[in-house]
Amino acid sequence: MSQGPVRFALLGPVRAWRGESELDLGRPQRRALLALLLAGAGRTVSMDGLVDALWGEDPPDSAANVIHRHVGAVRRLLEPGLPTRAAGRWLLRGAGGYRLEVDNDSLDLLRFRSLRERARRAAAEGAAGRAVALSVEGLALWQGPAASGIAAEVRGHPLLAALDREHLAAVKESADLALGADAADLVLPALRAAAAASPLDEPLLSRLVLALAAAGHRSEALEVYEGARIRLTDELGISPGAELLAAQAVAAGRKPREAAPAAGGPAPDGPSGRTGYTAPSPAQLPPDLPVFTGRRTEMAEVLARLPGAGQDTSTVLISAIGGMAGIGKTTLAVHWAHQVADRFPDGQLYVNLRGFDPTGPAMTPGEAVRGFLDALGVPPQHIPNGLDAQTALYRSLLAGRRVLVLLDNAAGTDQVRPLLPGSPGCLTIVTSRNQMQGLLAAYGAHTLSLRPLDVDEAREFLARRLGDGRVSDAPGAVAEIAERCAGLPLALACVAARVALSPDVPLSVVADELRETRESLEGFAGGEVSTDVGAVFSWSCRAISPAAARLFRVLGLQAGPDISATAAASLVGLPLRETWPLLTELTQVQLIGEHTPGRYVLHDLLRAYSRELARAQDSQDERRAALHRLLDHYAHAAHAADLLLAPHLDPIPPAPPRPGVTLETFSSAERALDWLTAEYPALLLAVDVAVRGGFDTRACQLAWALEAFFDRRGHWHDWATVQRAALGAALRTGLPAMEARALRALARVEGRLGRHDETRTHLERALCLFTELGDDIARGNTHRSLGWTAEQLGDLRGALRHNQQALELLRSRKDRPAWASVLASVAWYHALLGEYDLAFSHCRTALPVLREYGDRYGEAAAWHSIGYIHQQVGRHTRALGGYGNALELYQELGVPYMEAQTLTDLGDVHSALGDSEAARAAWQEALSLLNELEHPDAGKVSARLAPGGEAHRG
């Protein structure tokens, strides 16, 4: 037999080669063992896991010896002449099991994963064609279901079953890339094969229909749809959902909103009980001005560009509104959007792209797209990696819908391009200081450049704010004020606000004062603004107290879109009771705006002026101290919130705050969540500010304090971005404890995103560091994360073992809250393994401690385990109690997936008790939640609701 490198195939029949010669793998059980080791892809598969996979619940006493013999036979097959007890090159013994040493060159599974990741990176870099080519190359490695040819019972093992799910996800991802790159024909072979294997997977079938239609095979697309409709009706008793109906409408050349139920099948929301997922109608527009002044010519022009109400546009209509800072672009765009919003019944999307924000970088297209996907109701686990894939999903959701998209303050065409809908009937409004020639050239955008207000418009503007009498009495002064304000609505608003506070001061005096003030904005306006506008702002600042002027200067230093009163107090270093009057002063003269109660915002131009004043009047140390106080405020508040959301974790308390910091306090976890939600954009930017400003420790502490919130709300992509930044900051500190926590935090979010190889590597490195540091509590929590990773990889015994190690470490350190939380996890794994008495005992021990320390999430999990245990042993009435307690807690906490899972289990128990009405009510409620989440479990619940569907339980 020839010598040479060894290669393995798992993506299809299990095969192996040495050199050019294929090896005879022998008996079925030996092939199954090899398949499991290959599925581990270089990781150790435990002996317990191998025994469970090969023999199930009733292994022979000799199971371990049989496995050892198979291992020896495989070693000799791969390496002829290997001594009997030699370790060998390929098949090695690990901790409690075995692993195969494989890499991209030796295993098709790893080559496939590498190509998929390269495709994602190419998509993120905008190389759509290359992304599709790499993705299709990876799919071509699949020669059938993973490990085909071995026993069905072994193929059902989680390690192997996960591979088929991975393949299905990759096919859908490839289809989205290809549809976005006009290359649908390249993915048709993979889509057809996957659809044949999964004939009831509606998201997959929807992509096949769209790809066939895009490739010109409309007849086949409609045949695929009809076949799917018949199978869904006959086998599940349901009609096609909204996504498949929309795809059929596109194939038929109709708008998806016109799609009707197919003949012979129930309506999507009809008797079947099925509710097809429909993306929510977002309403993100900022509030309109109560009184809008002037701009009649511009309003008439932009309104004339729209078709009549009820009519459709033949293409996406883009209107780019340009003009200098302070000219009123956003005000006009928002007002116009409100005027025409009723023509776009599917909602309005809005984002401030921060294209010219003086405090930090512009928003990336990826950030904006993810925000839109959140607004459109896409669960975080369904947001793909890479900008191209995310853009394709965003455009797919808008397909056939009438949505108004307002992209405010854009830096340029490249920032805007991924955010443009691809669907007729949508309206996109873009505001920018740039002329956006790229939009004009590539998309035929309608452009509108705003000019300054003329004297008549300025007079109307002031009259609306000061009264007709006061303005008409001083026409010359009004004309000079308009000139000094350069016709900018922002400057006129500042003047009007100050004048309104002095009703006895003639407008002629105001004009004289403006003429005498010669401050300039040239330092930051880039020549766009008349130097007299600087005089307007300076004149406004002269009307406020020195303390308010100082607050105005430091407010420009913060990077968030707005700021709370308590954060402002920390920034200026004054008590809150002294800060409130200063904020009121600034609001009265229009130097800041209070857009919602207790939250304040600066216009970009005023923010730039504020920063210019700070550079001129405050030293660098003073400015840095203000930022330090603000970061202290956020770090301590986030830490306090984190303690309420996840009391069992092991956060590092921030160092004591600097003098002058106002601390937030929270009376409950709900209040903490409210604060985190309101401050979320500012907190993300605060991490970036801390990194760029050299506040590395604060950057890490902020990132770690947000972990529970990120996870609870599903902001996984933002979480990953923040944790990567925190890891860089931690490494710069040179402190092993910081590095270990950063690695563990990054691993947790990588696990949520399905990157389990990276997760395990980072967690093992963190565990080594925590061990060297002697930090048993951190070690315990890291073992717990390793246990969750093992569960995702199908190794329940490994998951239990890691959690038991965590339990021992936390017991020894007397950390009762964390110990109780881990004990509940240990109980769950015992229950999954059928060890019900031990699981129940652990739950009963953990519950009082979880209640004592207010860990309601852990308490809910324990009650769910209790319900599961009672259900499995036939104590159905008691199971109702356990599940009911869990459901109440999950509903209070706002955790929709766990709520749906518990409702499904409750329905199963009601069904077992013969109460079909209660069972259907619980399943229907669960299905509604799962459809909102677009979760694949919805299919299983739909099956329960179909005629005779109770047979589908479990």
PDB file of N, CA and C in Angstrom, residues 269-298:
ATOM      1  N   ASP A 269     -53.307  33.182   8.291  1.00  0.00           N
ATOM      2  CA  ASP A 269     -53.723  33.360   9.674  1.00  0.00           C
ATOM      3  C   ASP A 269     -55.083  32.695   9.894  1.00  0.00           C
ATOM      4  N   GLY A 270     -55.335  31.655   9.147  1.00  0.00           N
ATOM      5  CA  GLY A 270     -56.647  31.030   9.165  1.00  0.00           C
ATOM      6  C   GLY A 270     -56.773  29.892  10.137  1.00  0.00           C
ATOM      7  N   PRO A 271     -57.611  28.922   9.810  1.00  0.00           N
ATOM      8  CA  PRO A 271     -57.980  27.865  10.751  1.00  0.00           C
ATOM      9  C   PRO A 271     -56.815  27.025  11.229  1.00  0.00           C
ATOM     10  N   SER A 272     -55.735  26.986  10.452  1.00  0.00           N
ATOM     11  CA  SER A 272     -54.626  26.136  10.858  1.00  0.00           C
ATOM     12  C   SER A 272     -53.998  26.593  12.150  1.00  0.00           C
ATOM     13  N   GLY A 273     -54.273  27.823  12.552  1.00  0.00           N
ATOM     14  CA  GLY A 273     -53.641  28.349  13.756  1.00  0.00           C
ATOM     15  C   GLY A 273     -52.269  28.893  13.508  1.00  0.00           C
ATOM     16  N   ARG A 274     -51.817  28.854  12.278  1.00  0.00           N
ATOM     17  CA  ARG A 274     -50.468  29.336  11.990  1.00  0.00           C
ATOM     18  C   ARG A 274     -50.481  30.846  11.831  1.00  0.00           C
ATOM     19  N   THR A 275     -49.490  31.497  12.346  1.00  0.00           N
ATOM     20  CA  THR A 275     -49.301  32.924  12.133  1.00  0.00           C
ATOM     21  C   THR A 275     -47.992  33.109  11.417  1.00  0.00           C
ATOM     22  N   GLY A 276     -48.026  33.486  10.146  1.00  0.00           N
ATOM     23  CA  GLY A 276     -46.795  33.717   9.396  1.00  0.00           C
ATOM     24  C   GLY A 276     -46.069  34.924   9.940  1.00  0.00           C
ATOM     25  N   TYR A 277     -44.728  34.874   9.964  1.00  0.00           N
ATOM     26  CA  TYR A 277     -43.942  35.987  10.488  1.00  0.00           C
ATOM     27  C   TYR A 277     -44.065  37.193   9.576  1.00  0.00           C
ATOM     28  N   THR A 278     -44.354  38.331  10.127  1.00  0.00           N
ATOM     29  CA  THR A 278     -44.364  39.582   9.387  1.00  0.00           C
ATOM     30  C   THR A 278     -43.479  40.569  10.126  1.00  0.00           C
ATOM     31  N   ALA A 279     -42.537  41.153   9.404  1.00  0.00           N
ATOM     32  CA  ALA A 279     -41.659  42.135  10.037  1.00  0.00           C
ATOM     33  C   ALA A 279     -42.500  43.289  10.551  1.00  0.00           C
ATOM     34  N   PRO A 280     -42.198  43.808  11.736  1.00  0.00           N
ATOM     35  CA  PRO A 280     -42.974  44.927  12.271  1.00  0.00           C
ATOM     36  C   PRO A 280     -42.820  46.165  11.403  1.00  0.00           C
ATOM     37  N   SER A 281     -43.741  47.105  11.566  1.00  0.00           N
ATOM     38  CA  SER A 281     -43.659  48.380  10.860  1.00  0.00           C
ATOM     39  C   SER A 281     -42.988  49.391  11.773  1.00  0.00           C
ATOM     40  N   PRO A 282     -41.694  49.664  11.552  1.00  0.00           N
ATOM     41  CA  PRO A 282     -40.992  50.578  12.447  1.00  0.00           C
ATOM     42  C   PRO A 282     -41.507  52.007  12.294  1.00  0.00           C
ATOM     43  N   ALA A 283     -41.335  52.799  13.331  1.00  0.00           N
ATOM     44  CA  ALA A 283     -41.744  54.210  13.312  1.00  0.00           C
ATOM     45  C   ALA A 283     -40.644  55.017  13.990  1.00  0.00           C
ATOM     46  N   GLN A 284     -39.533  55.190  13.281  1.00  0.00           N
ATOM     47  CA  GLN A 284     -38.329  55.763  13.883  1.00  0.00           C
ATOM     48  C   GLN A 284     -38.130  57.251  13.613  1.00  0.00           C
ATOM     49  N   LEU A 285     -39.053  57.893  12.904  1.00  0.00           N
ATOM     50  CA  LEU A 285     -38.840  59.305  12.582  1.00  0.00           C
ATOM     51  C   LEU A 285     -38.761  60.149  13.844  1.00  0.00           C
ATOM     52  N   PRO A 286     -37.836  61.101  13.900  1.00  0.00           N
ATOM     53  CA  PRO A 286     -37.840  62.062  15.010  1.00  0.00           C
ATOM     54  C   PRO A 286     -39.114  62.903  14.953  1.00  0.00           C
ATOM     55  N   PRO A 287     -39.478  63.563  16.050  1.00  0.00           N
ATOM     56  CA  PRO A 287     -40.697  64.381  16.037  1.00  0.00           C
ATOM     57  C   PRO A 287     -40.573  65.561  15.075  1.00  0.00           C
ATOM     58  N   ASP A 288     -41.692  65.915  14.460  1.00  0.00           N
ATOM     59  CA  ASP A 288     -41.733  67.063  13.566  1.00  0.00           C
ATOM     60  C   ASP A 288     -41.824  68.347  14.398  1.00  0.00           C
ATOM     61  N   LEU A 289     -41.401  69.469  13.815  1.00  0.00           N
ATOM     62  CA  LEU A 289     -41.562  70.754  14.488  1.00  0.00           C
ATOM     63  C   LEU A 289     -43.052  71.089  14.594  1.00  0.00           C
ATOM     64  N   PRO A 290     -43.495  71.609  15.735  1.00  0.00           N
ATOM     65  CA  PRO A 290     -44.906  71.984  15.830  1.00  0.00           C
ATOM     66  C   PRO A 290     -45.275  73.070  14.826  1.00  0.00           C
ATOM     67  N   VAL A 291     -44.318  73.975  14.542  1.00  0.00           N
ATOM     68  CA  VAL A 291     -44.537  75.035  13.552  1.00  0.00           C
ATOM     69  C   VAL A 291     -43.357  75.033  12.599  1.00  0.00           C
ATOM     70  N   PHE A 292     -43.610  74.751  11.339  1.00  0.00           N
ATOM     71  CA  PHE A 292     -42.545  74.738  10.337  1.00  0.00           C
ATOM     72  C   PHE A 292     -42.630  76.023   9.531  1.00  0.00           C
ATOM     73  N   THR A 293     -41.497  76.715   9.422  1.00  0.00           N
ATOM     74  CA  THR A 293     -41.481  78.036   8.809  1.00  0.00           C
ATOM     75  C   THR A 293     -40.748  78.005   7.472  1.00  0.00           C
ATOM     76  N   GLY A 294     -41.330  78.679   6.460  1.00  0.00           N
ATOM     77  CA  GLY A 294     -40.626  78.880   5.199  1.00  0.00           C
ATOM     78  C   GLY A 294     -40.472  77.603   4.404  1.00  0.00           C
ATOM     79  N   ARG A 295     -39.494  77.631   3.498  1.00  0.00           N
ATOM     80  CA  ARG A 295     -39.134  76.493   2.647  1.00  0.00           C
ATOM     81  C   ARG A 295     -40.310  76.038   1.773  1.00  0.00           C
ATOM     82  N   ARG A 296     -41.201  76.963   1.411  1.00  0.00           N
ATOM     83  CA  ARG A 296     -42.358  76.561   0.616  1.00  0.00           C
ATOM     84  C   ARG A 296     -41.940  76.067  -0.761  1.00  0.00           C
ATOM     85  N   THR A 297     -40.975  76.771  -1.364  1.00  0.00           N
ATOM     86  CA  THR A 297     -40.519  76.367  -2.698  1.00  0.00           C
ATOM     87  C   THR A 297     -39.899  74.982  -2.655  1.00  0.00           C
ATOM     88  N   GLU A 298     -39.024  74.743  -1.647  1.00  0.00           N
ATOM     89  CA  GLU A 298     -38.367  73.448  -1.531  1.00  0.00           C
ATOM     90  C   GLU A 298     -39.378  72.342  -1.251  1.00  0.00           C
TER      91      GLU A 298
END
